Coordinates of C-alpha atoms in Angstrom, one line a residue:
M42 CA 0.1 198.7 52.1
S43 CA 1.9 202.1 51.6
K44 CA 4.9 203.3 53.5
T45 CA 4.8 206.7 55.1
D46 CA 7.8 209.1 54.3
Y47 CA 8.2 209.8 57.7
L48 CA 8.2 207.6 60.9
E49 CA 8.0 208.6 64.7
C50 CA 11.3 207.7 66.3
G51 CA 11.2 209.2 70.0
K52 CA 10.0 211.9 72.2
I53 CA 11.6 214.7 73.9
V54 CA 11.2 214.4 77.6
N55 CA 13.3 217.2 78.9
T56 CA 15.7 219.7 78.6
H57 CA 19.6 219.0 79.3
G58 CA 21.8 221.8 80.3
I59 CA 21.5 225.5 79.5
R60 CA 22.6 225.5 75.8
G61 CA 19.3 224.5 74.2
E62 CA 19.9 220.5 74.2
V63 CA 17.1 218.2 74.6
K64 CA 16.5 214.8 76.1
I65 CA 14.8 212.2 73.6
V66 CA 13.5 208.8 74.6
P67 CA 14.3 206.9 71.4
W68 CA 11.8 204.6 69.9
A69 CA 14.3 202.7 67.7
D70 CA 16.5 199.6 68.1
S71 CA 19.3 201.7 69.7
P72 CA 19.9 205.5 70.6
E73 CA 22.7 205.2 68.4
F74 CA 20.4 204.8 65.5
V75 CA 18.7 208.1 66.4
C76 CA 22.1 210.0 66.8
G77 CA 23.1 208.9 63.5
L78 CA 20.0 210.8 61.8
P79 CA 21.0 214.1 60.0
A80 CA 17.8 215.8 60.7
L81 CA 14.5 215.2 63.0
Y82 CA 11.1 216.6 62.3
L83 CA 8.8 218.2 64.9
D84 CA 5.3 219.1 63.8
G85 CA 6.3 218.7 60.3
K86 CA 9.3 221.1 60.5
R87 CA 12.9 219.8 59.6
L88 CA 15.5 220.7 62.3
A89 CA 19.0 219.7 61.5
V90 CA 20.6 217.7 64.3
R91 CA 23.7 219.9 65.1
S92 CA 25.2 217.4 67.5
A93 CA 23.9 214.1 69.2
R94 CA 25.0 211.7 71.7
V95 CA 24.0 208.9 73.8
H96 CA 23.5 209.3 77.5
K97 CA 22.0 206.5 79.8
G98 CA 19.9 205.2 77.0
N99 CA 18.6 208.1 75.9
V100 CA 19.7 210.8 73.1
I101 CA 20.9 214.3 74.2
A102 CA 20.6 216.5 70.7
L103 CA 21.3 220.0 69.9
L104 CA 18.9 220.9 67.1
E105 CA 19.1 223.7 64.7
G106 CA 17.3 226.9 65.9
V107 CA 17.1 225.6 69.7
D108 CA 19.8 227.9 71.1
D109 CA 18.9 227.8 74.6
V110 CA 17.3 226.3 77.6
N111 CA 13.7 228.4 77.1
A112 CA 13.7 227.3 73.4
A113 CA 14.2 223.7 74.4
M114 CA 11.5 223.8 77.0
L115 CA 9.0 224.6 74.4
L116 CA 9.7 221.1 72.8
K117 CA 9.1 219.1 76.1
N118 CA 6.6 216.2 75.3
K119 CA 6.7 216.7 71.5
V120 CA 7.3 213.6 69.4
V121 CA 10.3 213.5 67.0
S122 CA 9.9 211.9 63.5
M123 CA 12.6 211.0 60.8
A124 CA 12.5 210.9 57.1
R125 CA 12.5 207.3 55.9
E126 CA 15.2 208.1 53.3
D127 CA 17.7 209.3 56.1
A128 CA 17.7 205.5 57.4
D129 CA 20.5 203.3 56.2
L130 CA 19.1 200.1 57.1
P131 CA 21.3 196.8 56.7
E132 CA 20.0 194.4 54.0
G133 CA 17.0 192.4 55.1
S134 CA 16.1 195.1 57.9
F135 CA 12.8 196.7 58.1
F136 CA 10.8 199.2 60.1
L137 CA 8.5 197.5 62.6
S138 CA 5.6 199.8 61.2
D139 CA 5.9 198.4 57.7
I140 CA 5.2 194.9 58.7
I141 CA 2.1 195.5 60.9
G142 CA -0.9 194.6 58.9
L143 CA 1.1 192.0 56.9
R144 CA -0.4 188.8 56.2
V145 CA 1.2 185.5 58.1
I146 CA 1.2 182.2 56.7
D147 CA 2.7 179.0 57.8
E148 CA 5.3 176.8 56.2
E149 CA 2.9 175.2 53.8
G150 CA 1.2 178.5 52.8
R151 CA -1.9 178.5 54.9
E152 CA -3.1 181.9 55.9
L153 CA -3.0 182.4 59.5
G154 CA -4.1 185.9 60.1
T155 CA -2.6 189.3 60.1
L156 CA 0.1 190.8 62.2
K157 CA -1.5 193.0 64.6
E158 CA 0.8 194.0 67.2
I159 CA 4.3 193.7 68.2
L160 CA 4.9 193.3 71.8
S161 CA 8.3 194.0 73.7
P162 CA 8.0 192.4 77.0
S163 CA 11.6 191.9 77.5
L164 CA 14.7 191.9 75.2
Q165 CA 12.6 189.5 72.8
Q166 CA 9.9 191.0 70.4
V167 CA 6.4 188.9 70.3
Y168 CA 4.2 189.0 67.0
V169 CA 0.6 189.1 67.8
V170 CA -1.3 187.4 65.0
E171 CA -5.1 187.8 64.7
G172 CA -6.8 185.4 62.6
E173 CA -9.4 182.6 63.6
R174 CA -7.7 182.8 67.0
E175 CA -4.9 184.9 68.2
I176 CA -1.4 183.5 68.2
L177 CA 1.8 184.8 69.8
I178 CA 5.0 184.2 68.0
P179 CA 8.4 184.9 69.6
A180 CA 10.3 186.8 66.7
V181 CA 13.2 184.7 66.6
P182 CA 14.7 182.7 63.7
Q183 CA 13.2 179.5 64.7
F184 CA 9.8 180.6 64.3
I185 CA 9.9 183.6 61.9
L186 CA 11.1 182.0 58.5
E187 CA 10.8 184.9 56.3
T188 CA 9.6 188.5 56.4
N189 CA 8.7 189.8 52.8
T190 CA 7.7 193.4 53.1
E191 CA 7.4 193.6 49.1
D192 CA 4.9 190.9 48.7
G193 CA 3.4 191.7 52.0
Y194 CA 3.6 188.2 54.0
I195 CA 5.6 186.9 57.0
K196 CA 6.0 183.1 56.8
V197 CA 6.3 181.4 60.1
R198 CA 6.7 177.8 61.8
L199 CA 4.6 177.1 64.6
I200 CA 4.9 174.2 67.1
D201 CA 2.4 172.4 69.1
G202 CA 0.6 174.4 71.6
M203 CA 1.1 177.9 69.7

């Protein structure tokens, strides 16, 4: 499984003010994560982040080369990406896109299927495993025992009824 160098991390949904700032809906664990990035990529072009702050759960960013509201308007509805190398993930953390498609095994090493999708119906994520049957597994330590992106598997504990 290959990892891409760039990951989508949000979408510009509007302008903010008249100085060229844009409002970004973040696709990350927190808007603070996006605010900490040194650059964002739009259509393959690197734009340095001149300033960024959190506002009502979104990111208000001033990007290099976007100097007024007219330039910012042209970016509306564009998806922004980040360079993987710009992320400083804590030990044991991973990008969700890196675990989609991993093998899912139980405590005894039996293959259950592959991680097809990650749902976020509330504050808690749910892994959708596709195999002989579809299994929904809450992404909490009681059920997710190990996530090994290097060897390509997720080890889980199932309970009756799962």
